mmCIF file of C-alpha atoms in Angstrom:
data_model
loop_
_atom_site.group_PDB
_atom_site.id
_atom_site.type_symbol
_atom_site.label_atom_id
_atom_site.label_comp_id
_atom_site.label_asym_id
_atom_site.label_seq_id
_atom_site.Cartn_x
_atom_site.Cartn_y
_atom_site.Cartn_z
ATOM 1 C CA MET A 28 7.982 33.745 -72.510
ATOM 2 C CA VAL A 29 4.833 34.978 -70.807
ATOM 3 C CA SER A 30 5.296 37.623 -68.126
ATOM 4 C CA TRP A 31 3.985 35.607 -65.179
ATOM 5 C CA ILE A 32 6.787 33.087 -65.804
ATOM 6 C CA GLN A 33 9.380 35.850 -66.095
ATOM 7 C CA ASP A 34 8.268 37.385 -62.818
ATOM 8 C CA THR A 35 8.092 34.248 -60.712
ATOM 9 C CA LYS A 36 10.832 33.525 -58.171
ATOM 10 C CA ASN A 37 10.292 29.775 -58.339
ATOM 11 C CA PRO A 38 12.976 28.267 -60.656
ATOM 12 C CA ARG A 39 11.226 24.887 -60.819
ATOM 13 C CA LEU A 40 7.992 26.584 -61.900
ATOM 14 C CA ILE A 41 9.893 28.399 -64.622
ATOM 15 C CA GLN A 42 11.458 25.167 -65.832
ATOM 16 C CA ASP A 43 8.192 23.186 -65.797
ATOM 17 C CA SER A 44 6.286 25.989 -67.520
ATOM 18 C CA TYR A 45 8.929 26.319 -70.223
ATOM 19 C CA ILE A 46 8.787 22.580 -70.900
ATOM 20 C CA LEU A 47 4.982 22.656 -71.085
ATOM 21 C CA LEU A 48 4.956 25.588 -73.474
ATOM 22 C CA HIS A 49 7.611 24.248 -75.831
ATOM 23 C CA SER A 50 7.297 20.482 -75.630
ATOM 24 C CA LYS A 51 5.898 18.743 -78.699
ATOM 25 C CA LYS A 52 4.285 16.263 -76.321
ATOM 26 C CA ARG A 53 2.149 18.770 -74.425
ATOM 27 C CA PRO A 54 -1.519 17.686 -73.969
ATOM 28 C CA THR A 55 -3.802 18.185 -76.968
ATOM 29 C CA PHE A 56 -7.053 16.932 -75.429
ATOM 30 C CA MET A 57 -7.722 20.145 -73.505
ATOM 31 C CA LYS A 58 -8.188 23.729 -74.578
ATOM 32 C CA PRO A 59 -6.613 26.703 -72.780
ATOM 33 C CA ILE A 60 -8.809 28.113 -70.046
ATOM 34 C CA ALA A 61 -10.059 31.610 -70.773
ATOM 35 C CA PRO A 62 -9.189 34.016 -67.917
ATOM 36 C CA GLN A 63 -12.727 35.461 -68.072
ATOM 37 C CA PRO A 64 -15.923 34.897 -70.058
ATOM 38 C CA LEU A 65 -15.631 36.026 -73.642
ATOM 39 C CA ILE A 66 -16.978 39.509 -74.243
ATOM 40 C CA THR A 67 -19.095 38.324 -77.155
ATOM 41 C CA THR A 68 -20.731 35.657 -74.984
ATOM 42 C CA ARG A 69 -21.477 38.140 -72.221
ATOM 43 C CA ALA A 70 -22.857 40.647 -74.725
ATOM 44 C CA ALA A 71 -25.110 37.979 -76.238
ATOM 45 C CA GLU A 72 -26.360 37.026 -72.771
ATOM 46 C CA GLU A 73 -27.228 40.630 -71.892
ATOM 47 C CA ILE A 74 -28.983 41.362 -75.188
ATOM 48 C CA ARG A 75 -30.831 38.027 -75.079
ATOM 49 C CA ALA A 76 -32.077 38.817 -71.561
ATOM 50 C CA ALA A 77 -33.300 42.250 -72.692
ATOM 51 C CA ILE A 78 -35.231 40.633 -75.550
ATOM 52 C CA VAL A 79 -36.759 37.964 -73.322
ATOM 53 C CA ASN A 80 -37.899 40.389 -70.616
ATOM 54 C CA GLY A 81 -39.286 42.874 -73.130
ATOM 55 C CA SER A 82 -36.786 45.679 -72.543
ATOM 56 C CA LEU A 83 -36.043 45.254 -76.240
ATOM 57 C CA PRO A 84 -39.560 44.586 -77.537
ATOM 58 C CA PRO A 85 -40.458 42.802 -80.790
ATOM 59 C CA GLY A 86 -39.909 45.054 -83.817
ATOM 60 C CA ARG A 87 -37.519 47.392 -81.996
ATOM 61 C CA ARG A 88 -34.653 48.696 -84.133
ATOM 62 C CA VAL A 89 -31.324 47.527 -82.715
ATOM 63 C CA ARG A 90 -28.382 49.900 -83.144
ATOM 64 C CA GLN A 91 -24.966 48.437 -82.511
ATOM 65 C CA GLU A 92 -23.447 51.697 -81.307
ATOM 66 C CA GLU A 93 -26.166 52.133 -78.676
ATOM 67 C CA LEU A 94 -25.727 48.589 -77.382
ATOM 68 C CA ALA A 95 -21.946 49.015 -77.344
ATOM 69 C CA ALA A 96 -22.275 52.216 -75.303
ATOM 70 C CA GLN A 97 -24.672 50.614 -72.818
ATOM 71 C CA LEU A 98 -22.480 47.546 -72.325
ATOM 72 C CA GLY A 99 -19.199 49.465 -72.353
ATOM 73 C CA VAL A 100 -17.634 47.488 -75.192
ATOM 74 C CA SER A 101 -16.646 48.090 -78.805
ATOM 75 C CA ARG A 102 -19.000 47.432 -81.708
ATOM 76 C CA GLU A 103 -17.196 44.278 -82.847
ATOM 77 C CA PRO A 104 -18.348 41.989 -79.988
ATOM 78 C CA ILE A 105 -21.840 43.455 -80.366
ATOM 79 C CA ARG A 106 -21.864 42.547 -84.051
ATOM 80 C CA LYS A 107 -20.737 38.999 -83.229
ATOM 81 C CA ALA A 108 -23.292 38.726 -80.434
ATOM 82 C CA LEU A 109 -26.066 39.791 -82.817
ATOM 83 C CA LEU A 110 -24.969 37.092 -85.264
ATOM 84 C CA VAL A 111 -25.443 34.539 -82.485
ATOM 85 C CA LEU A 112 -28.872 35.939 -81.653
ATOM 86 C CA GLU A 113 -29.838 35.978 -85.319
ATOM 87 C CA SER A 114 -29.027 32.250 -85.503
ATOM 88 C CA GLU A 115 -31.378 31.760 -82.526
ATOM 89 C CA GLY A 116 -34.188 33.625 -84.271
ATOM 90 C CA LEU A 117 -34.162 36.546 -81.828
ATOM 91 C CA VAL A 118 -33.070 39.312 -84.226
ATOM 92 C CA SER A 119 -33.268 39.710 -87.981
ATOM 93 C CA GLY A 120 -31.997 41.948 -90.785
ATOM 94 C CA LEU A 121 -28.380 42.028 -89.646
ATOM 95 C CA GLU A 122 -26.977 41.715 -93.179
ATOM 96 C CA ASN A 123 -29.073 44.678 -94.336
ATOM 97 C CA ARG A 124 -27.807 46.870 -91.472
ATOM 98 C CA ALA A 125 -31.379 47.287 -90.279
ATOM 99 C CA THR A 126 -31.398 44.874 -87.362
ATOM 100 C CA ILE A 127 -34.646 44.535 -85.436
ATOM 101 C CA VAL A 128 -35.793 42.359 -82.572
ATOM 102 C CA ALA A 129 -37.597 39.492 -84.257
ATOM 103 C CA PRO A 130 -41.353 39.510 -83.732
ATOM 104 C CA LEU A 131 -42.764 36.590 -81.832
ATOM 105 C CA ASP A 132 -43.715 34.044 -84.462
ATOM 106 C CA PRO A 133 -47.314 32.923 -83.724
ATOM 107 C CA SER A 134 -46.820 29.640 -85.574
ATOM 108 C CA LEU A 135 -43.631 28.844 -83.631
ATOM 109 C CA ILE A 136 -45.261 29.680 -80.302
ATOM 110 C CA SER A 137 -48.251 27.530 -81.234
ATOM 111 C CA GLU A 138 -45.962 24.635 -82.118
ATOM 112 C CA ILE A 139 -44.031 25.037 -78.871
ATOM 113 C CA TYR A 140 -47.246 24.846 -76.858
ATOM 114 C CA GLU A 141 -48.432 21.844 -78.857
ATOM 115 C CA PHE A 142 -45.159 20.152 -77.984
ATOM 116 C CA ARG A 143 -45.393 21.154 -74.329
ATOM 117 C CA GLU A 144 -48.974 19.875 -74.122
ATOM 118 C CA ALA A 145 -47.752 16.534 -75.447
ATOM 119 C CA VAL A 146 -44.633 16.266 -73.272
ATOM 120 C CA GLU A 147 -45.280 17.973 -69.942
ATOM 121 C CA PRO A 148 -48.258 15.869 -68.817
ATOM 122 C CA TYR A 149 -45.980 12.875 -69.382
ATOM 123 C CA VAL A 150 -43.319 14.618 -67.264
ATOM 124 C CA ALA A 151 -45.756 15.311 -64.427
ATOM 125 C CA GLY A 152 -47.027 11.729 -64.502
ATOM 126 C CA ARG A 153 -43.514 10.354 -64.461
ATOM 127 C CA VAL A 154 -42.584 12.469 -61.432
ATOM 128 C CA ALA A 155 -45.816 11.476 -59.664
ATOM 129 C CA GLY A 156 -44.829 7.850 -60.138
ATOM 130 C CA LYS A 157 -41.534 8.321 -58.307
ATOM 131 C CA GLY A 158 -41.560 7.077 -54.748
ATOM 132 C CA ASP A 159 -38.771 9.334 -53.494
ATOM 133 C CA PHE A 160 -39.957 12.743 -54.724
ATOM 134 C CA ASP A 161 -40.551 15.135 -51.805
ATOM 135 C CA GLY A 162 -41.313 18.363 -53.699
ATOM 136 C CA ARG A 163 -39.318 20.626 -51.399
ATOM 137 C CA ALA A 164 -37.589 22.479 -54.246
ATOM 138 C CA LEU A 165 -40.912 23.096 -56.008
ATOM 139 C CA ARG A 166 -42.545 24.330 -52.788
ATOM 140 C CA ARG A 167 -39.759 26.886 -52.403
ATOM 141 C CA ILE A 168 -40.203 28.029 -55.995
ATOM 142 C CA ILE A 169 -43.977 28.402 -55.516
ATOM 143 C CA ALA A 170 -43.463 30.443 -52.324
ATOM 144 C CA GLN A 171 -40.954 32.680 -54.097
ATOM 145 C CA GLY A 172 -43.335 33.006 -57.057
ATOM 146 C CA ARG A 173 -46.175 34.217 -54.856
ATOM 147 C CA LYS A 174 -43.818 36.715 -53.243
ATOM 148 C CA ALA A 175 -42.733 37.965 -56.675
ATOM 149 C CA VAL A 176 -46.400 38.426 -57.645
ATOM 150 C CA GLY A 177 -46.858 40.688 -54.638
ATOM 151 C CA ALA A 178 -43.770 42.679 -55.571
ATOM 152 C CA GLY A 179 -44.817 42.972 -59.230
ATOM 153 C CA ALA A 180 -41.370 41.696 -60.285
ATOM 154 C CA LEU A 181 -41.982 40.503 -63.844
ATOM 155 C CA ASP A 182 -38.402 39.384 -64.550
ATOM 156 C CA ARG A 183 -38.381 37.389 -61.332
ATOM 157 C CA LEU A 184 -41.748 35.829 -62.169
ATOM 158 C CA ILE A 185 -40.449 34.679 -65.545
ATOM 159 C CA ASP A 186 -37.352 33.164 -63.920
ATOM 160 C CA LEU A 187 -39.400 31.339 -61.289
ATOM 161 C CA ASP A 188 -42.035 30.102 -63.723
ATOM 162 C CA GLY A 189 -39.225 28.664 -65.799
ATOM 163 C CA ALA A 190 -37.560 27.219 -62.706
ATOM 164 C CA PHE A 191 -40.762 25.355 -61.755
ATOM 165 C CA HIS A 192 -41.046 23.632 -65.111
ATOM 166 C CA THR A 193 -37.301 23.033 -65.424
ATOM 167 C CA GLU A 194 -37.270 21.314 -62.030
ATOM 168 C CA LEU A 195 -40.059 19.002 -63.177
ATOM 169 C CA TYR A 196 -38.131 18.171 -66.353
ATOM 170 C CA ARG A 197 -35.085 17.358 -64.256
ATOM 171 C CA GLU A 198 -37.051 15.280 -61.758
ATOM 172 C CA SER A 199 -38.552 13.243 -64.582
ATOM 173 C CA GLY A 200 -35.119 11.734 -65.142
ATOM 174 C CA ASN A 201 -35.570 11.935 -68.911
ATOM 175 C CA ARG A 202 -32.426 13.550 -70.281
ATOM 176 C CA VAL A 203 -33.886 13.956 -73.765
ATOM 177 C CA VAL A 204 -36.754 16.047 -72.405
ATOM 178 C CA VAL A 205 -34.315 18.233 -70.473
ATOM 179 C CA GLU A 206 -32.057 18.790 -73.487
ATOM 180 C CA VAL A 207 -34.866 19.415 -75.981
ATOM 181 C CA MET A 208 -36.624 21.907 -73.714
ATOM 182 C CA GLN A 209 -33.355 23.744 -73.108
ATOM 183 C CA THR A 210 -32.920 24.335 -76.838
ATOM 184 C CA GLN A 211 -36.303 26.087 -77.006
ATOM 185 C CA TRP A 212 -36.131 27.797 -73.647
ATOM 186 C CA THR A 213 -35.491 31.315 -74.923
ATOM 187 C CA HIS A 214 -38.658 31.196 -77.045
ATOM 188 C CA ILE A 215 -40.600 29.663 -74.153
ATOM 189 C CA ARG A 216 -39.443 32.493 -71.876
ATOM 190 C CA ARG A 217 -40.618 35.071 -74.414
ATOM 191 C CA ALA A 218 -44.029 33.389 -74.388
ATOM 192 C CA MET A 219 -44.009 33.340 -70.576
ATOM 193 C CA MET A 220 -43.347 37.067 -70.610
ATOM 194 C CA LEU A 221 -46.572 37.540 -72.563
ATOM 195 C CA THR A 222 -48.601 35.406 -70.152
ATOM 196 C CA LEU A 223 -47.172 36.993 -67.021
ATOM 197 C CA LYS A 224 -47.675 40.530 -68.301
ATOM 198 C CA ALA A 225 -51.366 39.814 -67.707
ATOM 199 C CA ARG A 226 -51.660 40.731 -64.022
ATOM 200 C CA SER A 227 -54.885 38.782 -63.637
ATOM 201 C CA TYR A 228 -53.053 35.602 -64.651
ATOM 202 C CA ARG A 229 -50.129 35.869 -62.235
ATOM 203 C CA ASN A 230 -51.790 34.426 -59.122
ATOM 204 C CA ARG A 231 -53.571 31.829 -61.223
ATOM 205 C CA VAL A 232 -50.214 30.503 -62.475
ATOM 206 C CA TRP A 233 -49.040 29.717 -58.964
ATOM 207 C CA ASP A 234 -52.406 28.298 -57.920
ATOM 208 C CA GLU A 235 -52.175 25.898 -60.850
ATOM 209 C CA HIS A 236 -48.543 25.064 -60.102
ATOM 210 C CA GLU A 237 -49.453 24.272 -56.519
ATOM 211 C CA ALA A 238 -52.350 22.042 -57.590
ATOM 212 C CA ILE A 239 -50.018 20.143 -59.943
ATOM 213 C CA LEU A 240 -47.502 19.686 -57.142
ATOM 214 C CA GLU A 241 -50.149 18.405 -54.727
ATOM 215 C CA ALA A 242 -51.331 15.844 -57.273
ATOM 216 C CA ILE A 243 -47.741 14.716 -57.771
ATOM 217 C CA LEU A 244 -47.135 14.420 -54.032
ATOM 218 C CA ASN A 245 -50.350 12.385 -53.699
ATOM 219 C CA ARG A 246 -48.936 10.046 -56.368
ATOM 220 C CA ASP A 247 -52.055 10.713 -58.461
ATOM 221 C CA VAL A 248 -50.592 10.270 -61.929
ATOM 222 C CA ALA A 249 -53.812 10.867 -63.875
ATOM 223 C CA ARG A 250 -54.684 14.054 -61.981
ATOM 224 C CA ALA A 251 -51.137 15.425 -62.292
ATOM 225 C CA GLN A 252 -51.305 14.868 -66.044
ATOM 226 C CA ASP A 253 -54.780 16.395 -66.398
ATOM 227 C CA LEU A 254 -53.881 19.483 -64.359
ATOM 228 C CA THR A 255 -50.676 20.006 -66.338
ATOM 229 C CA ALA A 256 -52.524 19.753 -69.648
ATOM 230 C CA ALA A 257 -55.173 22.227 -68.446
ATOM 231 C CA HIS A 258 -52.454 24.598 -67.201
ATOM 232 C CA LEU A 259 -50.770 24.628 -70.602
ATOM 233 C CA ARG A 260 -54.055 25.084 -72.485
ATOM 234 C CA GLY A 261 -54.807 28.098 -70.323
ATOM 235 C CA ALA A 262 -51.336 29.500 -70.881
ATOM 236 C CA ARG A 263 -51.719 29.068 -74.626
ATOM 237 C CA THR A 264 -54.975 31.076 -74.527
ATOM 238 C CA VAL A 265 -53.286 33.913 -72.648
ATOM 239 C CA VAL A 266 -50.263 33.831 -74.977
ATOM 240 C CA THR A 267 -52.511 34.015 -78.035
ATOM 241 C CA ALA A 268 -54.226 37.091 -76.634
ATOM 242 C CA GLY A 269 -50.856 38.610 -75.770
ATOM 243 C CA LEU A 270 -49.583 37.987 -79.279
ATOM 244 C CA ARG A 271 -52.555 39.801 -80.771
ATOM 245 C CA ALA A 272 -51.933 42.754 -78.461
ATOM 246 C CA SER A 273 -48.184 42.809 -79.097
ATOM 247 C CA THR A 274 -48.682 42.737 -82.864
ATOM 248 C CA GLY A 275 -50.461 46.062 -82.692
ATOM 249 C CA ALA A 276 -47.850 47.479 -80.318
ATOM 250 C CA THR A 277 -45.030 46.297 -82.593
ATOM 251 C CA LYS A 278 -46.484 48.136 -85.576
ATOM 252 C CA GLN A 279 -46.725 51.335 -83.532
ATOM 253 C CA GLY A 280 -43.340 51.003 -81.790
ATOM 254 C CA ALA A 281 -41.143 49.943 -84.697
ATOM 255 C CA GLU A 282 -38.848 52.697 -85.872
#
């Protein structure tokens, strides 16, 4: 029997626990609760974050032993974590033992922005049509974003840019939009990293976010949609330029 049952001084607890462990009728609709997050999951989260924020840039050779040493784990959870990230399109070449951070795929990024340009104006218009939307959460995000610009905190800027758009998705009340955008969010964040690396664009992002919010608060559906579409077209232009620049850097930095 497990040690915590052996050590307890509560006879009833011992009896109940023994019955639960050995009864053929014990519940089958629930899974045991893990005492802590799985190491593989945590490793995948850390490596994914490093890819998104550019600490592991596109084309960078990924060595399992180095990642294991940095994260203080064995190589096995790192290997499993890389398999997860490979399925997400974030690394490649794992089977050939020459794993690299996957380059940003220009066609995928283009398709993501095409999709966003189709969906997000609808989202903004839907939120503008709500009578009970007060915008307080978005105002806080905008204020924090401007503060992060002043501090030059790129990771924080990416998080807050994502938070602004995610809050709009949520406020739209369309669960399909929320779920679909979540599935692509890692790639969207990588694109955001490219846009926000351009220092000249950082203040502009929050100016545009604020203008979108004001249109929404004024219940001006058409203007909210137009401003959102223009915001995304501008972001796509900056991303395209960033992709061209990163392609050259990838060729130089790949090992």
